[in-house]
XYZ file of C-alpha atoms in Angstrom:
524
model
C 114.857 67.656 -33.621
C 116.532 64.309 -32.960
C 114.673 61.030 -33.428
C 115.685 60.052 -29.901
C 113.713 62.927 -28.401
C 110.748 62.431 -30.714
C 110.470 58.836 -29.607
C 110.295 59.954 -26.003
C 107.475 62.477 -26.393
C 105.168 62.967 -23.463
C 102.349 65.398 -23.842
C 102.042 67.581 -20.761
C 98.274 67.663 -21.059
C 98.129 64.072 -19.844
C 100.279 64.723 -16.760
C 98.707 65.999 -13.557
C 100.154 69.406 -12.587
C 102.782 69.092 -9.848
C 104.521 71.598 -7.618
C 107.887 70.030 -8.389
C 108.598 67.460 -11.052
C 111.832 66.385 -12.707
C 111.023 64.552 -15.900
C 113.820 63.926 -18.445
C 113.117 63.319 -22.135
C 110.014 65.491 -22.085
C 109.012 67.894 -24.853
C 106.191 70.297 -25.275
C 103.613 70.510 -28.037
C 104.057 73.993 -29.473
C 100.472 74.074 -30.667
C 99.209 73.757 -27.064
C 101.839 75.785 -25.175
C 103.276 79.241 -25.484
C 106.556 80.538 -24.076
C 105.853 82.996 -21.267
C 109.412 83.548 -19.993
C 112.867 82.382 -20.928
C 116.368 82.909 -19.603
C 118.993 84.956 -21.398
C 120.768 81.860 -22.658
C 117.410 80.307 -23.488
C 118.268 77.197 -21.483
C 115.226 77.747 -19.252
C 111.695 78.328 -20.500
C 108.398 78.896 -18.738
C 105.507 77.552 -20.784
C 101.796 77.816 -20.252
C 98.532 76.454 -21.509
C 95.029 76.951 -20.207
C 95.632 74.689 -17.188
C 99.127 75.216 -15.799
C 102.642 76.584 -16.121
C 105.602 74.329 -16.841
C 109.277 75.216 -16.414
C 111.679 73.399 -18.730
C 115.447 73.126 -18.477
C 117.562 72.548 -21.600
C 121.007 71.658 -20.197
C 122.501 71.111 -23.690
C 121.735 72.101 -27.277
C 118.474 70.717 -28.551
C 120.039 69.114 -31.616
C 122.514 67.125 -29.533
C 121.640 63.408 -29.745
C 122.428 62.941 -26.029
C 120.421 65.917 -24.812
C 117.645 65.737 -22.247
C 114.965 68.232 -21.427
C 113.882 68.454 -17.775
C 110.515 69.602 -16.548
C 111.498 71.308 -13.294
C 108.073 72.170 -11.955
C 104.462 72.425 -12.936
C 102.145 74.807 -11.204
C 98.553 75.867 -11.760
C 98.990 79.181 -9.883
C 98.917 82.504 -11.686
C 101.908 84.001 -13.463
C 102.758 86.427 -10.642
C 103.315 83.444 -8.332
C 105.449 81.312 -10.646
C 107.559 84.075 -12.220
C 109.772 84.698 -9.118
C 110.393 80.965 -8.785
C 111.317 80.733 -12.453
C 113.766 83.633 -12.097
C 115.376 82.105 -9.008
C 115.725 78.573 -10.365
C 117.031 79.733 -13.745
C 119.634 81.932 -12.009
C 120.705 79.409 -9.355
C 120.627 76.230 -11.401
C 122.118 77.956 -14.439
C 125.208 79.024 -12.479
C 125.638 75.813 -10.502
C 125.205 73.622 -13.575
C 127.946 75.553 -15.368
C 130.503 74.949 -12.586
C 133.145 72.337 -13.273
C 133.267 70.406 -10.027
C 136.350 68.511 -8.944
C 136.178 64.928 -10.276
C 136.831 63.712 -6.734
C 133.767 65.521 -5.381
C 130.478 63.766 -4.773
C 128.577 66.075 -7.124
C 126.957 64.350 -10.090
C 124.791 66.541 -12.286
C 122.071 64.003 -12.860
C 118.316 64.006 -12.444
C 118.535 63.564 -8.646
C 120.964 66.482 -8.301
C 118.795 68.772 -10.431
C 115.745 67.821 -8.392
C 117.647 68.557 -5.177
C 118.633 72.014 -6.431
C 115.072 72.756 -7.485
C 113.678 71.726 -4.108
C 116.265 73.841 -2.282
C 115.276 76.855 -4.356
C 111.641 76.350 -3.459
C 112.386 75.983 0.269
C 114.852 78.924 0.285
C 113.270 81.551 -1.978
C 115.692 84.240 -0.751
C 118.840 82.330 -1.768
C 120.937 83.033 -4.831
C 123.446 80.591 -6.324
C 126.200 81.564 -3.857
C 123.914 81.142 -0.831
C 122.815 77.728 -2.043
C 126.380 76.633 -2.784
C 127.434 77.756 0.712
C 124.561 75.880 2.351
C 125.703 72.704 0.561
C 129.361 73.284 1.427
C 130.469 73.459 -2.222
C 134.038 74.782 -2.464
C 134.514 74.583 -6.233
C 132.161 77.460 -7.163
C 134.100 79.838 -4.890
C 137.499 78.652 -6.097
C 136.967 79.957 -9.618
C 137.058 83.736 -10.229
C 133.821 84.901 -11.753
C 130.132 84.949 -10.948
C 130.323 83.346 -7.496
C 133.127 85.540 -6.181
C 131.044 88.546 -7.190
C 128.153 87.243 -5.087
C 129.939 86.737 -1.749
C 128.642 90.017 -0.275
C 125.034 89.623 -1.437
C 122.491 89.356 1.376
C 119.247 87.440 1.610
C 116.176 89.653 1.802
C 114.823 88.000 4.956
C 117.746 87.453 7.364
C 120.412 89.526 5.566
C 122.677 86.474 5.405
C 125.649 86.347 3.070
C 127.283 83.125 1.842
C 129.885 83.673 4.599
C 127.113 83.925 7.215
C 125.744 80.579 6.057
C 129.190 78.967 6.092
C 129.796 80.192 9.664
C 126.360 79.036 10.849
C 127.139 75.602 9.413
C 130.542 75.555 11.115
C 132.162 75.088 7.695
C 135.793 75.923 8.435
C 137.096 75.204 4.922
C 134.531 77.367 3.118
C 134.860 80.159 5.681
C 138.612 80.215 5.143
C 138.171 80.227 1.360
C 135.738 83.167 1.348
C 137.829 85.202 3.807
C 140.793 84.993 1.441
C 138.846 86.854 -1.236
C 139.939 90.461 -1.453
C 136.401 91.760 -1.919
C 135.003 90.072 1.222
C 133.252 92.729 3.335
C 133.591 91.955 7.067
C 131.337 94.809 8.188
C 128.074 93.222 7.007
C 125.519 92.412 9.739
C 122.484 90.155 9.648
C 118.927 91.254 10.431
C 119.617 90.882 14.184
C 122.685 93.097 13.974
C 125.048 90.156 14.397
C 128.505 90.497 12.908
C 130.422 87.480 11.666
C 132.086 87.315 15.091
C 128.675 87.159 16.761
C 127.698 84.248 14.505
C 130.956 82.422 15.232
C 130.453 82.907 18.981
C 126.903 81.554 18.723
C 128.369 78.548 16.893
C 130.938 78.235 19.741
C 133.670 77.956 17.111
C 136.974 79.385 18.310
C 138.577 78.234 15.032
C 136.272 80.441 12.959
C 136.765 83.350 15.374
C 140.520 83.019 14.870
C 140.070 82.989 11.086
C 137.977 86.155 11.284
C 140.438 87.923 13.582
C 143.392 86.953 11.385
C 141.525 88.192 8.321
C 140.869 91.557 9.958
C 144.520 91.874 10.961
C 145.794 90.890 7.526
C 143.742 93.656 5.976
C 145.054 96.179 8.538
C 141.563 96.990 9.690
C 142.545 97.533 13.313
C 143.999 100.907 12.391
C 140.630 102.680 12.268
C 138.144 103.103 15.088
C 135.369 102.084 12.704
C 136.798 98.655 11.975
C 137.887 97.801 15.522
C 134.169 97.704 16.284
C 134.226 94.317 14.583
C 135.521 92.999 17.922
C 133.426 95.020 20.357
C 130.352 95.985 18.374
C 126.889 95.398 19.803
C 124.109 93.561 18.029
C 120.483 94.689 18.130
C 120.081 93.281 21.655
C 123.146 95.168 22.829
C 125.423 92.138 23.130
C 129.013 91.758 21.980
C 130.506 88.554 20.630
C 132.272 88.244 23.997
C 128.923 88.391 25.805
C 127.498 85.589 23.655
C 130.595 83.472 24.277
C 130.227 83.996 28.046
C 126.513 83.280 27.900
C 127.298 79.941 26.245
C 130.330 79.285 28.504
C 132.444 78.867 25.365
C 135.875 78.997 27.025
C 137.948 78.629 23.852
C 136.008 81.441 22.183
C 136.546 83.681 25.215
C 140.289 82.974 25.159
C 140.513 83.759 21.439
C 138.504 86.978 21.722
C 140.492 88.207 24.728
C 143.752 87.472 22.953
C 142.512 89.443 19.942
C 141.714 92.437 22.132
C 137.987 92.184 22.820
C 136.947 94.252 25.851
C 134.641 92.421 28.332
C 133.742 95.693 30.037
C 131.697 96.829 27.053
C 128.033 96.040 27.579
C 124.517 97.122 26.844
C 122.241 98.744 29.416
C 121.422 95.451 31.126
C 124.325 92.995 31.311
C 128.037 92.709 30.635
C 130.002 89.581 29.653
C 131.023 89.237 33.309
C 127.363 89.244 34.357
C 126.660 86.485 31.823
C 129.560 84.389 33.118
C 128.391 84.766 36.732
C 124.781 83.972 35.820
C 125.949 80.762 34.143
C 127.932 79.886 37.274
C 131.022 79.486 35.086
C 133.991 80.129 37.376
C 136.414 79.347 34.524
C 134.910 82.155 32.415
C 135.231 84.578 35.322
C 138.868 83.590 35.836
C 139.690 84.172 32.158
C 138.087 87.611 32.081
C 139.632 88.776 35.364
C 143.083 87.586 34.301
C 142.917 89.948 31.314
C 140.760 92.721 32.832
C 140.836 92.669 36.675
C 138.533 95.693 36.953
C 135.761 93.861 35.099
C 134.865 92.138 38.380
C 132.946 95.247 39.525
C 131.607 96.438 36.166
C 128.203 98.051 36.653
C 125.469 97.974 34.066
C 124.761 101.349 32.528
C 121.196 101.954 33.676
C 120.418 99.657 36.614
C 123.957 99.800 38.069
C 123.989 96.096 38.827
C 127.320 94.551 39.793
C 128.227 91.059 38.514
C 128.210 89.695 42.072
C 124.446 90.303 42.158
C 123.995 87.481 39.628
C 125.822 84.763 41.588
C 124.020 81.439 42.062
C 126.327 79.362 44.235
C 128.578 79.767 47.253
C 131.498 78.612 45.112
C 130.931 81.490 42.692
C 130.495 84.038 45.483
C 133.696 82.894 47.189
C 135.638 83.221 43.940
C 134.185 86.638 43.145
C 135.140 87.954 46.578
C 138.647 86.481 46.180
C 138.967 88.363 42.890
C 137.900 91.630 44.492
C 134.128 91.773 44.049
C 132.510 94.284 46.404
C 129.294 92.858 47.970
C 128.375 96.352 49.207
C 127.913 97.813 45.716
C 124.449 99.280 45.181
C 122.184 99.354 42.154
C 120.390 102.432 40.817
C 117.816 102.096 43.625
C 120.508 101.880 46.281
C 119.871 98.197 46.969
C 122.777 95.986 47.955
C 122.993 92.285 47.255
C 121.778 91.623 50.796
C 118.704 93.771 50.137
C 117.894 91.609 47.125
C 118.347 88.314 48.940
C 116.148 89.492 51.829
C 113.470 90.596 49.420
C 113.667 87.209 47.676
C 113.548 85.395 51.050
C 116.751 83.602 50.065
C 117.913 82.766 53.573
C 120.801 80.486 52.623
C 122.453 83.016 50.325
C 121.709 85.865 52.723
C 123.535 84.018 55.513
C 126.471 83.383 53.178
C 126.626 87.140 52.619
C 126.265 88.047 56.287
C 129.486 86.273 57.217
C 131.276 88.574 54.761
C 132.529 92.021 55.550
C 129.459 93.987 54.532
C 127.223 96.696 55.925
C 124.323 94.856 57.562
C 122.367 98.122 57.933
C 123.001 99.584 54.470
C 120.082 101.663 53.197
C 118.527 101.927 49.749
C 117.293 105.210 48.256
C 114.133 104.918 50.377
C 116.215 104.443 53.525
C 115.194 100.792 53.965
C 117.641 98.306 55.452
C 117.695 94.571 54.646
C 115.763 94.022 57.902
C 112.985 96.328 56.680
C 112.597 94.159 53.572
C 112.817 90.895 55.515
C 109.958 92.065 57.765
C 107.750 93.313 54.923
C 104.928 90.775 54.276
C 104.265 92.306 50.852
C 107.395 90.537 49.531
C 106.109 87.077 50.391
C 105.872 84.783 53.377
C 107.969 85.892 56.310
C 111.100 83.871 57.014
C 111.890 83.763 60.711
C 115.385 82.351 60.206
C 116.212 85.262 57.907
C 115.015 87.821 60.447
C 116.891 86.077 63.266
C 120.033 85.887 61.140
C 120.007 89.631 60.466
C 119.555 90.361 64.166
C 122.306 87.941 65.208
C 124.728 89.601 62.781
C 124.015 93.007 64.281
C 121.088 94.536 62.413
C 119.688 97.579 64.222
C 116.018 96.772 64.861
C 115.096 100.418 65.487
C 116.429 102.098 62.352
C 113.841 104.082 60.418
C 113.484 104.478 56.679
C 112.967 107.895 55.090
C 109.240 107.579 55.739
C 109.965 107.234 59.455
C 108.980 103.564 59.655
C 110.747 100.851 61.641
C 110.897 97.152 60.787
C 108.374 96.523 63.584
C 105.864 98.937 62.087
C 106.319 97.509 58.580
C 105.635 94.044 59.990
C 102.490 95.028 61.915
C 100.898 97.882 59.946
C 97.399 97.648 58.540
C 95.160 100.168 56.800
C 92.358 99.402 59.254
C 94.741 99.687 62.210
C 93.888 96.139 63.272
C 96.691 93.672 63.842
C 96.448 90.725 61.418
C 97.465 87.786 63.543
C 99.228 84.802 61.988
C 101.717 82.248 63.241
C 104.623 83.718 61.258
C 103.795 87.356 61.958
C 103.329 86.680 65.683
C 106.668 84.866 65.858
C 108.442 87.571 63.841
C 107.001 90.241 66.132
C 108.182 88.310 69.193
C 111.673 88.065 67.646
C 111.862 91.824 67.052
C 110.441 92.646 70.470
C 112.884 90.310 72.216
C 115.737 92.029 70.377
C 114.622 95.428 71.636
C 112.443 96.707 68.816
C 110.603 99.770 70.073
C 107.019 100.711 69.432
C 106.125 103.588 67.156
C 105.784 107.120 68.415
C 102.362 108.703 68.567
C 100.877 109.879 65.289
C 102.261 107.198 62.947
C 99.611 106.061 60.475
C 98.337 102.489 60.114
C 99.727 101.362 63.451
C 98.223 98.292 65.110
C 98.386 96.637 68.520
C 101.752 95.212 67.580
C 103.503 98.542 67.066
C 101.383 101.502 68.208
C 102.450 103.748 71.025
C 100.875 102.716 74.357
C 98.426 104.948 76.148
C 99.203 106.310 79.604
C 97.093 103.605 81.226
C 98.783 100.880 79.176
C 102.208 102.159 80.200
C 101.485 101.632 83.881
C 100.657 97.912 83.842
C 103.767 96.607 82.010
C 105.960 98.793 84.248
C 104.449 97.232 87.359
C 104.996 93.762 85.932
C 108.595 94.518 85.105
C 109.119 95.818 88.659
C 107.668 92.695 90.182
C 109.794 90.471 87.967
C 113.084 92.266 88.519
C 115.079 90.016 90.860
C 118.857 89.722 91.108
C 120.292 87.390 88.485
C 123.808 86.060 88.508
C 125.826 86.941 85.397
C 126.682 83.300 84.644
C 123.025 82.308 84.879
C 122.025 85.188 82.582
C 124.433 84.049 79.875
C 123.838 80.305 80.057
C 120.212 79.719 81.017
C 116.771 80.918 80.050
C 116.437 83.514 82.818
C 117.539 86.287 80.463
C 114.894 85.346 77.923
C 112.371 85.000 80.754
C 112.858 88.617 81.755
C 112.122 89.623 78.170
C 109.008 87.457 77.994
C 107.322 88.436 81.255
C 105.503 91.368 79.719
C 104.535 89.332 76.645
C 102.969 86.471 78.629
C 101.112 88.888 80.896
C 99.368 90.773 78.094
C 96.446 89.997 75.894
C 97.034 87.932 72.780
C 96.190 88.810 69.196
C 92.639 87.667 69.780
C 92.181 91.051 71.488
C 93.213 93.415 68.688
C 92.794 96.552 70.774
C 95.264 95.497 73.479
C 99.016 95.815 73.063
C 100.640 92.698 71.684
C 104.321 91.772 71.485
C 104.112 88.540 69.556
C 104.167 84.853 70.403
C 107.360 82.963 71.289
C 108.133 79.627 69.653
C 106.499 76.611 71.371
C 109.875 75.089 72.247
C 110.697 78.166 74.321
C 107.325 78.256 76.070
C 107.510 74.580 77.029
C 111.042 74.734 78.437
C 111.242 73.672 82.106
C 113.221 76.788 83.082
C 110.316 78.984 82.041
C 107.785 76.749 83.734
C 109.723 76.863 86.997
C 109.761 80.626 87.008
């Protein structure tokens, strides 16, 4: 042993055990410590005494005057805990330390560098030397044929990442290009989420890496088999393609590159397609790109729910563009609901009105036979919206259509299990609106009817008829169209009957205050 090392002795017994410690010029007292493990080249040793374990690194021969010995870590855990760490560090650091880095690189194999490698091993216990080199962006280890090139397809035990996966996640274009040039690079490997390398590149929003991957596949003639073309259109564990992820992130350059390579935006999982994702993100540019390459994608339905992309629109601008490109607003989902059904159920009046001015079926029925008006008048879907109900009527909704259960919109609005009308300002006004538009009462025998919708008795039929007779006076056509006389004739019966405070009497709703207070009504 050299005099230089002997003069720098430090007995480990006097040093407090540490989880990670880099200590050059340290030696062990063989009488106190025994060798528990050592690497094949014997440049790493795991020593132990009664108190702790100590891992030593001998980067050069022990009889070299300029040699140093590094204590990489000290741990007072049991052997089963420190052995895996010893194996990882000896494997990773042994390979990296043997690499001849370019003199122009920033790598200096000193104490700080060794400590950095040791810490990275501890924080990434699933990494081998190639994974660690990729995470640091080291090109030199992969430029030399040998151990590192043989490790490029190895996967971490937790996320199933390869060195190429790590390079792509880091957006490392140079390292990605270098690994892809290796003849043994396997492009079919997926991570623990089922993501291919194209998925990872799309998540990174890197069109440059996507192009490198596509070019690599083409250069290896992998498009010739149906198995390998799945690299472009394969689904991950969530059922998403790389194209879907690019659309979800509105990554226009990635979408262009994938479309040019031949990716099919019509391929989707059971829930959404790339077109759905683009519409949800309100990205008109994404929609334009997809439709330019695949015009039929505009009406792609999801496999199970049969949702069209137009269902996901969030702005008038997007809806206008979708319709221009050929989107059909009358498409139904698996339950037969149109987009108008959904907007009425959501009480989205603004978007519903935007739809109503389109060429669509205002009285389309779902599988239960319900029209949009049925849903708009159903209190179980939330607070009633009078403007929505009025809008449907103005655009021609039939107020007397029945669903498959034989129920009209008026009955759905007024029904109650106790057969007692539940008066409220909104319900009364909605009932008035339906009644004024000609909504008929239910026939006899319908369950859960209330005063607002039940069939009148014989005695109740006589009084309104007399009132209508008394009120029927000649009205000029011009006056009927321009004034309030027409509305007055509709309201006579309503004003003459009992209000909701008398739940047993027939009730046709309450008109808005502005209509009641109008001078034309007062005069009459």
